[in-house]
Coordinates of C-alpha atoms (C1' of nucleotides) in Angstrom, one line a residue:
Chain A
M1 CA 112.7 39.3 7.5
F2 CA 109.8 41.7 7.1
F3 CA 106.9 40.3 5.2
S4 CA 106.2 43.7 3.6
K5 CA 109.7 43.8 2.1
M6 CA 109.8 40.2 0.8
L7 CA 108.3 39.1 -2.5
I8 CA 105.6 36.7 -1.3
P9 CA 102.8 36.9 -3.9
T10 CA 100.1 34.7 -2.4
M11 CA 97.0 33.9 -4.4
R12 CA 93.6 33.3 -3.2
E13 CA 92.6 31.3 -6.3
V14 CA 94.5 28.4 -7.8
P15 CA 95.9 29.0 -11.3
S16 CA 94.0 26.6 -13.6
E17 CA 97.2 24.9 -14.9
A18 CA 98.0 23.2 -11.6
E19 CA 96.9 19.7 -10.8
A20 CA 99.2 18.3 -8.2
I21 CA 98.6 19.5 -4.6
S22 CA 102.3 20.5 -4.2
H23 CA 102.1 22.5 -7.5
K24 CA 98.9 24.3 -6.5
L25 CA 100.2 25.2 -3.0
M26 CA 103.6 26.3 -4.3
L27 CA 101.9 28.6 -6.7
R28 CA 99.3 29.9 -4.3
A29 CA 101.8 30.4 -1.4
G30 CA 104.2 32.3 -3.6
Y31 CA 107.1 29.8 -3.7
V32 CA 107.5 29.4 -7.5
R33 CA 106.3 30.7 -10.8
Q34 CA 106.3 29.0 -14.2
L35 CA 108.3 30.5 -17.0
A36 CA 107.5 27.9 -19.7
T37 CA 106.7 24.2 -19.8
G38 CA 109.0 22.5 -17.3
L39 CA 110.9 25.7 -16.4
Y40 CA 110.3 27.3 -13.0
I41 CA 111.4 30.4 -11.2
Y42 CA 112.1 29.9 -7.5
L43 CA 110.8 33.0 -5.6
P44 CA 112.4 34.0 -2.3
L45 CA 110.4 31.6 -0.2
G46 CA 111.0 28.7 -2.6
W47 CA 114.7 29.3 -2.9
K48 CA 115.0 29.5 0.9
V49 CA 113.5 26.0 1.1
M50 CA 115.9 24.7 -1.6
K51 CA 118.9 26.2 0.3
R52 CA 117.8 24.5 3.5
I53 CA 117.5 21.2 1.7
N54 CA 120.9 21.6 0.0
R55 CA 122.4 22.4 3.4
I56 CA 121.3 19.0 4.7
L57 CA 122.5 17.3 1.5
K58 CA 125.9 18.9 1.9
E59 CA 126.2 18.0 5.6
E60 CA 125.4 14.4 5.0
M61 CA 127.6 14.0 2.0
D62 CA 130.5 15.6 3.7
A63 CA 129.9 13.3 6.7
I64 CA 130.6 10.2 4.5
G65 CA 133.7 11.8 3.1
A66 CA 132.4 13.0 -0.2
Q67 CA 134.0 16.2 -1.6
E68 CA 132.1 18.9 -3.2
V69 CA 133.1 20.1 -6.7
S70 CA 131.4 22.0 -9.4
L71 CA 131.4 20.8 -13.0
P72 CA 130.4 22.7 -16.1
I73 CA 126.9 22.5 -17.5
V74 CA 128.0 22.8 -21.1
H75 CA 129.9 19.8 -22.3
P76 CA 131.9 19.0 -25.4
A77 CA 130.2 16.3 -27.5
E78 CA 133.4 14.3 -27.8
I79 CA 133.2 12.9 -24.2
W80 CA 129.6 11.8 -24.7
Q81 CA 130.5 10.2 -28.0
K82 CA 133.2 8.1 -26.3
T83 CA 130.6 6.5 -23.9
G84 CA 128.1 6.1 -26.8
R85 CA 125.5 8.2 -25.1
W86 CA 125.7 11.0 -27.6
D87 CA 123.9 8.6 -30.0
D88 CA 122.0 6.5 -27.5
I89 CA 120.2 9.5 -26.1
K90 CA 117.9 11.2 -28.6
E91 CA 115.7 14.3 -28.3
E92 CA 116.1 14.4 -24.6
M93 CA 119.5 15.9 -24.8
F94 CA 119.8 19.7 -25.4
R95 CA 122.4 20.1 -28.1
L96 CA 124.2 23.2 -29.5
K97 CA 127.2 24.3 -31.3
D98 CA 129.8 26.8 -30.2
R99 CA 131.1 29.6 -32.4
T100 CA 133.7 27.3 -34.0
D101 CA 130.9 24.9 -35.0
R102 CA 132.0 22.4 -32.4
D103 CA 129.2 20.1 -31.1
M104 CA 128.3 20.7 -27.5
C105 CA 125.5 19.6 -25.2
L106 CA 123.9 20.7 -21.9
G107 CA 124.6 18.2 -19.2
M108 CA 121.6 15.9 -18.3
T109 CA 123.8 14.0 -15.8
H110 CA 127.5 14.1 -15.1
E111 CA 128.9 10.5 -15.3
E112 CA 131.0 11.5 -18.4
I113 CA 132.5 14.6 -16.9
M114 CA 133.3 13.0 -13.5
T115 CA 134.9 10.0 -15.2
W116 CA 136.9 12.3 -17.5
L117 CA 138.2 14.0 -14.4
A118 CA 139.0 10.7 -12.7
A119 CA 140.8 9.6 -15.8
K120 CA 142.9 12.7 -15.8
E121 CA 143.8 12.8 -12.1
I122 CA 143.7 9.2 -10.7
R123 CA 146.8 7.1 -11.2
S124 CA 147.2 4.6 -8.5
Y125 CA 145.2 2.4 -6.1
R126 CA 146.7 4.7 -3.5
D127 CA 144.5 7.5 -4.8
L128 CA 141.4 5.5 -4.2
P129 CA 138.7 5.5 -3.0
Q130 CA 137.3 8.9 -3.9
M131 CA 133.8 10.3 -3.7
W132 CA 133.0 13.6 -5.5
Y133 CA 129.7 15.4 -5.5
Q134 CA 128.1 18.5 -6.7
I135 CA 124.7 20.3 -6.5
Q136 CA 124.3 21.4 -10.0
T137 CA 121.7 22.2 -12.7
K138 CA 120.8 19.5 -15.1
L139 CA 119.0 19.9 -18.4
R140 CA 116.8 17.4 -20.0
D141 CA 114.3 18.2 -22.8
E142 CA 111.7 16.0 -21.2
A143 CA 109.0 14.5 -23.4
R144 CA 106.4 15.5 -20.9
P145 CA 107.2 17.8 -18.0
K146 CA 104.5 17.5 -15.4
S147 CA 103.2 18.2 -11.9
G148 CA 104.9 21.5 -11.3
I149 CA 108.5 21.1 -10.1
L150 CA 108.2 17.3 -9.9
R151 CA 109.3 16.8 -13.5
T152 CA 111.0 19.7 -15.2
R153 CA 113.4 20.3 -18.1
E154 CA 115.8 22.2 -15.9
F155 CA 116.4 21.1 -12.4
I156 CA 119.0 21.0 -9.7
M157 CA 120.4 17.7 -8.7
K158 CA 122.8 16.5 -6.0
D159 CA 124.9 14.0 -7.9
S160 CA 127.8 12.1 -6.4
Y161 CA 130.1 9.5 -7.9
S162 CA 132.3 7.0 -6.2
F163 CA 135.6 5.6 -7.5
D164 CA 136.9 2.4 -6.1
A165 CA 139.7 -0.1 -6.8
D166 CA 137.6 -3.2 -6.3
D167 CA 134.0 -4.5 -5.8
E168 CA 134.3 -4.5 -2.1
G169 CA 135.2 -0.8 -2.2
L170 CA 132.2 -0.2 -4.4
D171 CA 129.9 -2.1 -2.0
K172 CA 131.2 0.1 0.8
S173 CA 130.7 3.4 -1.1
Y174 CA 127.3 2.3 -2.1
Q175 CA 126.3 1.4 1.4
L176 CA 127.7 4.7 2.7
H177 CA 125.4 6.5 0.3
A178 CA 122.4 4.4 1.2
D179 CA 123.0 5.2 4.8
A180 CA 123.5 8.9 4.1
Y181 CA 120.3 9.0 2.0
H182 CA 118.3 7.5 4.9
K183 CA 119.6 10.3 7.1
I184 CA 118.9 13.0 4.6
F185 CA 115.3 12.0 3.9
S186 CA 114.6 11.4 7.5
R187 CA 116.0 14.8 8.4
C188 CA 113.8 16.3 5.7
G189 CA 110.8 14.9 7.4
L190 CA 109.8 12.5 4.6
K191 CA 108.1 9.1 4.7
F192 CA 110.1 7.1 2.2
Y193 CA 111.1 3.6 1.2
Q194 CA 114.3 2.2 -0.3
V195 CA 113.3 0.0 -3.2
E196 CA 115.0 -2.3 -5.7
S197 CA 115.0 -0.6 -9.1
D198 CA 115.8 -1.0 -12.7
T199 CA 119.4 -0.1 -13.8
G200 CA 118.0 1.2 -17.0
M201 CA 120.5 2.8 -19.4
M202 CA 122.9 3.5 -16.6
G203 CA 124.0 -0.1 -16.9
G204 CA 125.4 -2.0 -14.0
A205 CA 124.1 -4.6 -11.7
T206 CA 122.5 -3.1 -8.7
A207 CA 120.3 -0.1 -8.2
H208 CA 117.9 1.3 -5.6
E209 CA 115.5 4.1 -5.6
F210 CA 114.3 6.2 -2.7
M211 CA 110.6 6.6 -2.9
A212 CA 108.3 9.0 -1.1
P213 CA 104.8 7.7 -1.1
S214 CA 102.3 10.2 -2.6
P215 CA 99.4 10.1 -5.0
A216 CA 101.2 12.6 -7.1
G217 CA 104.1 10.1 -7.7
E218 CA 104.8 8.7 -11.1
D219 CA 106.0 5.3 -10.0
D220 CA 104.3 2.3 -8.5
I221 CA 106.2 0.5 -5.7
V222 CA 105.5 -2.9 -4.4
L223 CA 105.8 -3.3 -0.6
C224 CA 105.5 -6.4 1.5
V225 CA 103.3 -6.0 4.5
S226 CA 105.5 -8.3 6.6
C227 CA 109.2 -8.4 5.5
C228 CA 111.4 -5.7 4.1
Y229 CA 110.8 -6.6 0.4
A230 CA 110.3 -3.4 -1.5
A231 CA 110.7 -2.9 -5.2
N232 CA 109.7 -0.6 -8.1
V233 CA 107.0 -2.4 -10.2
E234 CA 109.5 -2.1 -13.0
V235 CA 111.5 -4.9 -11.4
A236 CA 109.2 -6.3 -8.8
R237 CA 108.7 -10.0 -8.5
S238 CA 105.6 -11.6 -7.0
I239 CA 103.9 -14.9 -6.4
P240 CA 100.4 -14.8 -7.9
T241 CA 97.4 -16.1 -5.9
P242 CA 97.3 -19.9 -6.0
L243 CA 94.6 -21.6 -8.0
K244 CA 92.6 -24.8 -7.5
D245 CA 93.1 -27.5 -10.1
L246 CA 89.6 -27.7 -11.4
Q247 CA 90.2 -31.1 -13.1
W248 CA 88.4 -30.0 -16.3
E249 CA 88.2 -32.3 -19.2
Y250 CA 89.6 -30.9 -22.5
E251 CA 86.7 -29.5 -24.3
E252 CA 85.8 -26.8 -26.8
V253 CA 83.1 -24.3 -25.8
Y254 CA 81.1 -21.9 -27.8
T255 CA 81.8 -18.3 -26.9
P256 CA 80.3 -16.0 -29.5
Q257 CA 82.1 -12.7 -29.8
K258 CA 83.7 -13.1 -26.4
R259 CA 87.2 -11.9 -27.2
T260 CA 88.7 -10.5 -24.0
V261 CA 89.3 -12.5 -20.8
K262 CA 86.8 -10.3 -19.1
E263 CA 84.1 -11.0 -21.7
A264 CA 84.8 -14.8 -21.8
S265 CA 85.1 -14.9 -18.0
G266 CA 81.7 -13.3 -17.6
F267 CA 80.1 -15.5 -20.2
L268 CA 81.5 -18.8 -18.9
K269 CA 81.2 -17.8 -15.3
V270 CA 84.8 -18.7 -14.5
E271 CA 87.1 -16.3 -12.7
P272 CA 89.8 -14.6 -14.9
P273 CA 92.8 -16.4 -13.2
Y274 CA 91.7 -19.6 -14.8
F275 CA 92.2 -18.1 -18.3
I276 CA 95.4 -17.9 -20.3
K277 CA 95.9 -14.6 -22.0
S278 CA 97.7 -15.3 -25.3
L279 CA 99.4 -12.4 -26.9
L280 CA 101.1 -12.3 -30.3
L281 CA 104.1 -10.0 -30.4
I282 CA 106.5 -9.1 -33.1
A283 CA 110.1 -9.1 -32.0
S284 CA 113.2 -8.6 -34.1
E285 CA 113.5 -12.4 -34.4
G286 CA 110.0 -12.7 -35.7
P287 CA 106.6 -13.4 -34.1
V288 CA 106.5 -14.7 -30.5
L289 CA 103.5 -15.9 -28.6
V290 CA 103.5 -14.8 -25.0
L291 CA 101.2 -16.3 -22.3
V292 CA 100.2 -14.8 -19.0
R293 CA 97.4 -15.7 -16.6
G294 CA 94.0 -14.1 -17.2
D295 CA 94.3 -11.9 -14.1
Q296 CA 97.8 -10.7 -15.0
E297 CA 99.3 -8.0 -17.1
L298 CA 102.4 -8.6 -19.2
H299 CA 105.5 -6.9 -17.8
E300 CA 107.0 -5.4 -20.9
K301 CA 110.4 -4.7 -19.4
K302 CA 110.9 -8.2 -18.2
L303 CA 110.0 -9.5 -21.6
T304 CA 112.3 -7.1 -23.3
K305 CA 115.2 -8.4 -21.3
I306 CA 114.5 -11.8 -22.8
I307 CA 113.5 -11.2 -26.4
G308 CA 114.6 -7.6 -27.0
A309 CA 112.4 -4.8 -28.4
F310 CA 109.0 -5.9 -29.5
R311 CA 105.6 -4.6 -30.5
S312 CA 102.1 -6.1 -30.5
A313 CA 100.9 -7.8 -33.7
S314 CA 98.2 -6.3 -35.9
K315 CA 95.0 -8.1 -36.5
E316 CA 96.2 -9.1 -40.0
E317 CA 99.5 -10.4 -38.6
I318 CA 97.6 -12.5 -36.1
L319 CA 95.5 -14.0 -38.9
T320 CA 98.4 -14.7 -41.2
T321 CA 100.8 -16.0 -38.5
L322 CA 98.4 -18.1 -36.4
G323 CA 95.4 -18.5 -38.7
V324 CA 93.0 -17.3 -36.1
E325 CA 91.0 -14.2 -35.5
A326 CA 92.2 -11.9 -32.7
G327 CA 90.5 -12.7 -29.4
F328 CA 90.5 -16.5 -29.9
I329 CA 94.2 -17.3 -29.8
G330 CA 95.1 -20.3 -27.8
P331 CA 98.6 -21.7 -27.0
M332 CA 98.1 -25.1 -28.6
G333 CA 99.6 -26.3 -31.9
H334 CA 101.7 -23.3 -32.9
K335 CA 105.2 -23.6 -34.5
I336 CA 106.5 -20.2 -33.3
R337 CA 108.4 -19.5 -30.1
I338 CA 106.2 -19.5 -27.0
L339 CA 107.1 -17.8 -23.7
A340 CA 104.8 -18.2 -20.7
D341 CA 104.7 -16.8 -17.2
K342 CA 105.8 -19.4 -14.6
S343 CA 102.5 -19.2 -12.8
L344 CA 100.9 -21.1 -15.7
K345 CA 103.1 -24.2 -15.2
E346 CA 100.6 -26.0 -13.1
G347 CA 96.8 -26.4 -13.3
S348 CA 94.3 -26.4 -16.2
Y349 CA 93.0 -23.3 -18.0
I350 CA 90.7 -21.8 -20.5
S351 CA 92.0 -20.1 -23.6
G352 CA 91.1 -19.4 -27.2
A353 CA 90.5 -22.4 -29.4
N354 CA 92.4 -20.9 -32.3
K355 CA 89.0 -20.9 -34.0
A356 CA 86.6 -18.0 -34.2
D357 CA 83.9 -17.8 -31.4
H358 CA 85.3 -20.7 -29.5
H359 CA 87.4 -21.2 -26.4
V360 CA 88.9 -24.4 -25.0
K361 CA 88.5 -25.6 -21.4
G362 CA 91.0 -27.9 -19.7
I363 CA 94.2 -26.8 -21.3
R364 CA 97.1 -28.3 -19.4
P365 CA 100.7 -27.0 -19.7
G366 CA 103.1 -29.6 -20.8
V367 CA 100.2 -31.7 -22.3
H368 CA 98.6 -29.3 -24.7
F369 CA 101.4 -26.8 -25.1
N370 CA 105.0 -26.2 -24.2
A371 CA 106.7 -23.0 -23.5
E372 CA 109.8 -21.3 -22.1
W373 CA 109.0 -20.4 -18.5
H374 CA 109.8 -17.0 -17.3
D375 CA 108.6 -14.3 -14.8
L376 CA 106.6 -12.2 -17.2
H377 CA 103.8 -10.8 -15.1
T378 CA 103.4 -7.4 -13.4
A379 CA 103.2 -7.6 -9.7
K380 CA 99.9 -6.4 -8.4
E381 CA 98.1 -5.7 -5.1
G382 CA 97.1 -9.0 -3.5
D383 CA 100.0 -11.0 -4.9
Y384 CA 102.4 -12.6 -2.5
C385 CA 105.9 -11.6 -1.4
P386 CA 108.6 -13.5 -3.3
Q387 CA 110.7 -13.5 -0.1
C388 CA 108.3 -14.3 2.7
N389 CA 104.9 -15.1 1.0
A390 CA 103.0 -12.4 2.9
S391 CA 100.8 -10.2 0.9
L392 CA 102.0 -7.3 -1.2
K393 CA 100.5 -3.9 -1.5
I394 CA 101.2 -1.2 -4.1
K395 CA 101.7 2.4 -3.6
K396 CA 102.3 5.5 -5.8
A397 CA 105.5 7.2 -5.0
I398 CA 107.8 10.1 -6.0
E399 CA 111.4 9.1 -6.8
I400 CA 113.4 11.4 -4.6
G401 CA 116.8 9.7 -4.9
N402 CA 118.6 6.8 -6.6
I403 CA 121.8 4.9 -6.2
F404 CA 123.5 2.9 -8.9
K405 CA 126.4 0.5 -9.0
L406 CA 127.9 1.5 -12.4
G407 CA 130.9 -0.9 -12.4
T408 CA 133.3 0.0 -15.2
K409 CA 131.0 1.1 -18.0
Y410 CA 132.2 4.7 -18.0
S411 CA 135.7 4.1 -16.7
T412 CA 136.4 1.7 -19.5
S413 CA 135.1 3.9 -22.3
L414 CA 136.9 7.0 -21.0
N415 CA 140.0 5.1 -20.0
A416 CA 139.8 6.0 -16.3
V417 CA 142.3 3.4 -15.0
F418 CA 144.7 3.0 -12.2
L419 CA 147.7 0.8 -11.4
D420 CA 146.9 -1.8 -8.7
K421 CA 149.4 -3.2 -6.1
N422 CA 150.9 -5.5 -8.7
G423 CA 151.4 -2.7 -11.2
K424 CA 148.6 -3.9 -13.3
E425 CA 146.3 -1.4 -15.1
M426 CA 142.7 -1.7 -14.0
P427 CA 139.5 0.3 -14.7
I428 CA 138.1 2.3 -11.8
I429 CA 134.9 0.8 -10.4
M430 CA 132.3 3.4 -10.1
G431 CA 128.9 4.2 -8.5
S432 CA 126.6 7.1 -9.2
Y433 CA 124.1 8.6 -6.7
G434 CA 121.4 11.2 -7.3
I435 CA 119.0 13.3 -5.2
G436 CA 116.5 15.8 -6.5
P437 CA 116.1 18.6 -3.9
A438 CA 113.0 20.1 -5.6
R439 CA 111.4 16.7 -5.4
I440 CA 112.1 16.6 -1.7
A441 CA 110.3 19.9 -1.4
A442 CA 107.4 18.8 -3.5
A443 CA 107.1 15.4 -1.7
A444 CA 107.3 17.2 1.7
I445 CA 104.3 19.3 0.6
E446 CA 102.4 16.3 -0.9
Q447 CA 102.9 14.5 2.4
N448 CA 102.2 17.4 4.7
N449 CA 99.3 19.7 3.9
D450 CA 95.8 20.5 4.8
K451 CA 92.9 22.5 3.3
D452 CA 94.6 25.7 4.4
G453 CA 98.0 25.2 2.9
I454 CA 101.5 23.8 3.4
I455 CA 102.7 22.3 6.7
W456 CA 106.5 22.3 6.4
P457 CA 108.7 19.9 8.3
S458 CA 110.7 22.3 10.4
S459 CA 114.0 21.2 9.0
I460 CA 113.2 22.5 5.5
A461 CA 110.7 25.3 6.2
P462 CA 111.6 28.7 4.8
F463 CA 111.6 30.2 8.2
D464 CA 111.7 28.8 11.8
V465 CA 108.9 30.9 13.0
E466 CA 106.4 33.6 11.9
V467 CA 105.6 36.5 14.2
I468 CA 102.2 38.0 13.6
P469 CA 101.2 41.3 15.1
L470 CA 97.4 41.5 14.4
N471 CA 97.1 45.3 14.4
V472 CA 100.2 47.2 13.3
N473 CA 98.6 50.4 14.4
D474 CA 98.4 49.4 18.0
T475 CA 101.5 50.6 19.9
R476 CA 101.6 48.0 22.5
T477 CA 101.2 45.2 20.0
M478 CA 104.1 46.5 17.9
E479 CA 106.3 47.0 20.9
V480 CA 105.9 43.4 22.0
A481 CA 106.1 42.1 18.5
R482 CA 109.2 44.1 17.5
S483 CA 111.1 43.1 20.6
L484 CA 110.2 39.4 20.1
Y485 CA 111.3 39.6 16.5
K486 CA 114.6 41.1 17.5
E487 CA 115.3 38.6 20.3
L488 CA 114.4 35.6 18.2
N489 CA 116.8 36.8 15.5
N490 CA 119.4 37.3 18.1
N491 CA 118.9 33.7 19.2
G492 CA 119.9 32.5 15.7
L493 CA 116.4 31.9 14.5
D494 CA 115.1 32.7 11.0
V495 CA 112.0 34.8 11.6
L496 CA 109.3 36.1 9.2
F497 CA 107.6 39.2 10.7
D498 CA 104.2 40.0 9.2
D499 CA 104.4 43.8 9.5
R500 CA 101.8 44.4 6.8
D501 CA 98.8 46.6 7.6
E502 CA 96.3 43.9 6.9
R503 CA 93.4 42.6 8.7
P504 CA 94.0 39.6 11.0
G505 CA 92.0 37.3 8.7
V506 CA 94.4 38.0 5.8
K507 CA 97.4 37.4 8.0
F508 CA 96.1 34.1 9.4
K509 CA 95.2 32.8 5.9
D510 CA 98.6 33.7 4.5
A511 CA 100.4 32.2 7.4
D512 CA 98.6 28.9 7.1
L513 CA 99.1 28.9 3.4
I514 CA 102.9 29.5 3.6
G515 CA 103.2 26.9 6.2
I516 CA 105.9 28.0 8.6
P517 CA 105.7 25.4 11.5
V518 CA 105.4 27.8 14.4
H519 CA 103.3 31.0 14.5
V520 CA 103.5 33.6 17.3
V521 CA 100.3 35.8 17.4
I522 CA 100.3 39.1 19.2
G523 CA 96.9 40.7 19.6
E524 CA 95.3 43.3 21.8
K525 CA 92.9 40.7 23.2
S526 CA 95.5 38.5 24.7
L527 CA 97.8 41.5 25.6
K528 CA 95.1 42.7 28.0
D529 CA 96.0 39.7 30.1
N530 CA 99.6 40.2 29.3
N531 CA 99.6 37.1 27.0
I532 CA 100.6 36.3 23.5
E533 CA 99.9 33.1 21.6
I534 CA 102.0 30.3 20.2
K535 CA 100.3 28.3 17.4
I536 CA 101.5 25.1 15.9
R537 CA 100.8 25.0 12.2
S538 CA 100.4 21.3 11.9
T539 CA 97.8 20.9 14.7
K540 CA 96.4 24.4 14.7
E541 CA 96.8 24.0 18.5
G542 CA 97.2 27.4 20.2
R543 CA 98.6 28.2 23.6
K544 CA 98.6 31.5 25.5
I545 CA 101.8 32.3 27.3
P546 CA 102.8 35.3 29.4
V547 CA 104.7 38.1 27.5
D548 CA 107.4 38.1 30.1
N549 CA 108.5 34.6 29.6
A550 CA 107.6 34.5 25.9
L551 CA 111.0 34.3 24.3
A552 CA 112.1 31.2 26.2
D553 CA 108.8 29.5 25.6
I554 CA 108.9 30.1 21.9
I555 CA 112.4 28.9 21.6
N556 CA 111.5 25.8 23.5
V557 CA 108.6 25.1 21.2
I558 CA 110.7 25.6 18.1
H559 CA 113.4 23.2 19.4
E560 CA 110.8 20.6 20.3
R561 CA 109.4 20.7 16.8
A562 CA 112.9 20.5 15.3
N563 CA 113.7 17.3 17.2
Q564 CA 110.6 15.5 16.1
Chain B
rC1 C1' 105.2 11.4 -30.6
rG2 C1' 99.6 9.6 -30.2
rG3 C1' 94.8 11.1 -27.7
rG4 C1' 91.9 14.9 -25.1
rG5 C1' 91.1 19.9 -23.2
rC6 C1' 92.0 25.1 -22.7
rG7 C1' 94.0 30.3 -24.3
rU8 C1' 89.1 36.9 -23.0
rA9 C1' 92.7 42.4 -17.3
rG10 C1' 97.6 40.0 -12.3
rC11 C1' 94.3 35.4 -10.8
rG12 C1' 89.5 32.8 -11.4
rC13 C1' 85.8 33.0 -15.0
rA14 C1' 81.1 34.5 -18.3
rG15 C1' 80.3 35.8 -23.3
rU16 C1' 81.7 31.8 -28.7
rU17 C1' 76.6 27.1 -30.1
rU18 C1' 72.9 31.2 -33.2
rG19 C1' 78.4 37.3 -35.8
rG20 C1' 75.5 43.0 -34.2
rC21 C1' 75.8 49.0 -29.8
rU22 C1' 81.2 51.2 -25.7
rA23 C1' 83.7 43.3 -24.1
rG24 C1' 81.5 42.0 -18.8
rC25 C1' 81.7 39.8 -13.6
rG26 C1' 84.3 38.3 -8.8
rC27 C1' 89.0 38.7 -6.5
rA28 C1' 93.5 41.5 -6.6
rC29 C1' 95.5 46.7 -7.5
rC30 C1' 95.3 52.5 -6.8
rU31 C1' 92.8 56.9 -3.8
rG32 C1' 89.8 58.4 0.3
rC33 C1' 86.8 57.2 4.6
rC34 C1' 86.0 53.5 8.0
rU35 C1' 87.6 49.0 10.3
rU36 C1' 91.3 45.5 13.1
rG37 C1' 91.1 37.8 16.3
rG38 C1' 90.1 34.0 10.3
rG39 C1' 90.8 36.5 3.0
rA40 C1' 85.6 43.3 6.2
rG41 C1' 82.4 47.7 4.4
rC42 C1' 81.3 52.2 1.5
rA43 C1' 82.7 55.6 -2.5
rG44 C1' 85.7 56.7 -6.5
rG45 C1' 89.5 54.9 -10.1
rG46 C1' 93.3 52.4 -13.3
rG47 C1' 94.1 48.2 -16.2
rG48 C1' 92.2 44.4 -22.4
rU49 C1' 96.7 43.4 -29.3
rC50 C1' 89.8 38.6 -26.6
rG51 C1' 97.3 33.9 -27.7
rG52 C1' 99.2 35.3 -33.0
rA53 C1' 98.7 35.6 -38.5
rG54 C1' 95.6 35.4 -42.6
rG55 C1' 90.6 35.0 -44.5
rU56 C1' 84.9 35.5 -44.9
rU57 C1' 81.5 39.7 -43.8
rC58 C1' 78.4 46.0 -43.9
rA59 C1' 80.1 44.0 -39.1
rA60 C1' 84.4 38.9 -35.9
rA61 C1' 86.1 37.3 -28.9
rU62 C1' 82.2 34.6 -31.9
rC63 C1' 82.6 31.7 -38.6
rC64 C1' 87.0 29.4 -41.8
rU65 C1' 92.4 28.3 -42.5
rC66 C1' 97.2 28.2 -40.6
rU67 C1' 100.2 28.9 -36.3
rC68 C1' 102.0 29.5 -31.2
rG69 C1' 101.4 28.5 -26.1
rC70 C1' 99.7 25.8 -21.7
rC71 C1' 97.4 21.5 -19.0
rC72 C1' 95.8 16.3 -18.6
rC73 C1' 96.1 10.9 -20.2
rG74 C1' 99.4 7.5 -22.8
rA75 C1' 104.4 6.3 -24.9
rC76 C1' 109.2 7.9 -22.9
rC77 C1' 112.0 9.1 -18.3
rA78 C1' 120.0 7.8 -18.9

RNA sequence: CGGGGCGUAGCGCAGUUUGGCUAGCGCACCUGCCUUGGGAGCAGGGGGUCGGAGGUUCAAAUCCUCUCGCCCCGACCA
């Protein structure tokens, strides 16, 4: 491909709207343009990257026996009403009516439609298992699109669905996907972790996410430095740092205006872990007092699983319910339901005295208060691994894929059933598995860039190699360059040929920005010694090679890079 | 949906506080010359509903009201 003929609108300056590195570079290097919030145009370079990623997705999905299909993007409401999601999902679903006033929606995901198809076509256990996938546009009217193509309102997703006759079958389909995902992300050149994750509204028992570590990520993941424990903070367990039992006597202490743990801790010169944070929350059942250690944060999702939806109490509610000013709540002597994090089960602590401007030292669980014990804290850096007790670290990460065991949630509501060996009607057992190719591209950039631009992993780069004649008005330069371009193409390589009449500096800058992994530079200087240069984008390392043997050398270098 | 910020040429910005001549700068773009190993130089040139609507005023990019768009933080994320 000739550079001069291709739409590659590089920019020297960064558009002010971009924040994330991948977003800035994709705009600057001419990969994407924004149409509106969360809606992006893929320019030729960007689309080539997407196609290469999708190729890998298809190869690995086909390899585990999944079959590609294509489902509509516009769905009749009826199917979504049957699973309840027409009502469960609120503004995030794009809805419309057809000309006969029938309710329709734009697909945000395709469990409903895949299950509908299974219900229609699968009759017998002999038809199972099945795995169907598609690479299809999804639409979600996101509350807050962000970070360029990382979170958009319209996006392409590889989504696959497994249909099995029993749980063993589901386990197998699930594992096949997990293995395929490892291959896919490795082939795409990403650093990633498979982590335990929340099943969310998908329902079902087991779910994992594939996470590419990056500061641009929206999720925090917890990783054990020693064993394989890895989990999204949304579900992560952890063992808090152990405390000494300080053997305090039970006594009231004066703490004027010291409301927060931080303030009281500084005032009393006692570390935050020796405090009990007492939070009054209003659940549908009424007020609930929740206790976590002073150095911990309440994990709202964990609590929601126990008491349902809740909100924090207002200052007035605290006063009328507990008879104490906010900031001085203690766990002692209340008649309402009390839940506490398990880490508070031993030791003695400081907490509010249920009396303005006073705290109490020496509070002992079981003696001065009782509670229902649960895991209610958010795992944090420095906590210990629930599996092996080594220390935990926390990283930001981009969710690039997920796998869910759905069970029979969708098959039951859409009547996707089969007859088993005994002629008994059973619901199909399902799994659902997603990958966001645009997120793979963004994560690859986030993980591979320098001050000059993108450094693509060779598997998903828009071209295999860029040929750069420095002076297009020099006959010898162009002879050598044209012939190399032709031969590289003939050898099945995808080549970008910078035929523009630009100064060398411009070409080098653009080449670095665009990030094709291997550059071949043809300049008069080297040609005098009958040499050209091969440059590796990632290291900036250059090597002179004789013109005569150039083709073989270049091909070698490209293959070496591809196998890394 | 709550909080904050920003809309002036394709991109980056100045001008807005304190209204005042023809709305400016850098880059990009076009023409010519020149140049060719890290975003060259010189000369000439094109490009603007100052996000939009209404208002105040002799006079509005600038002040007032409404509105639209975009970004960031939070909530949310099936």
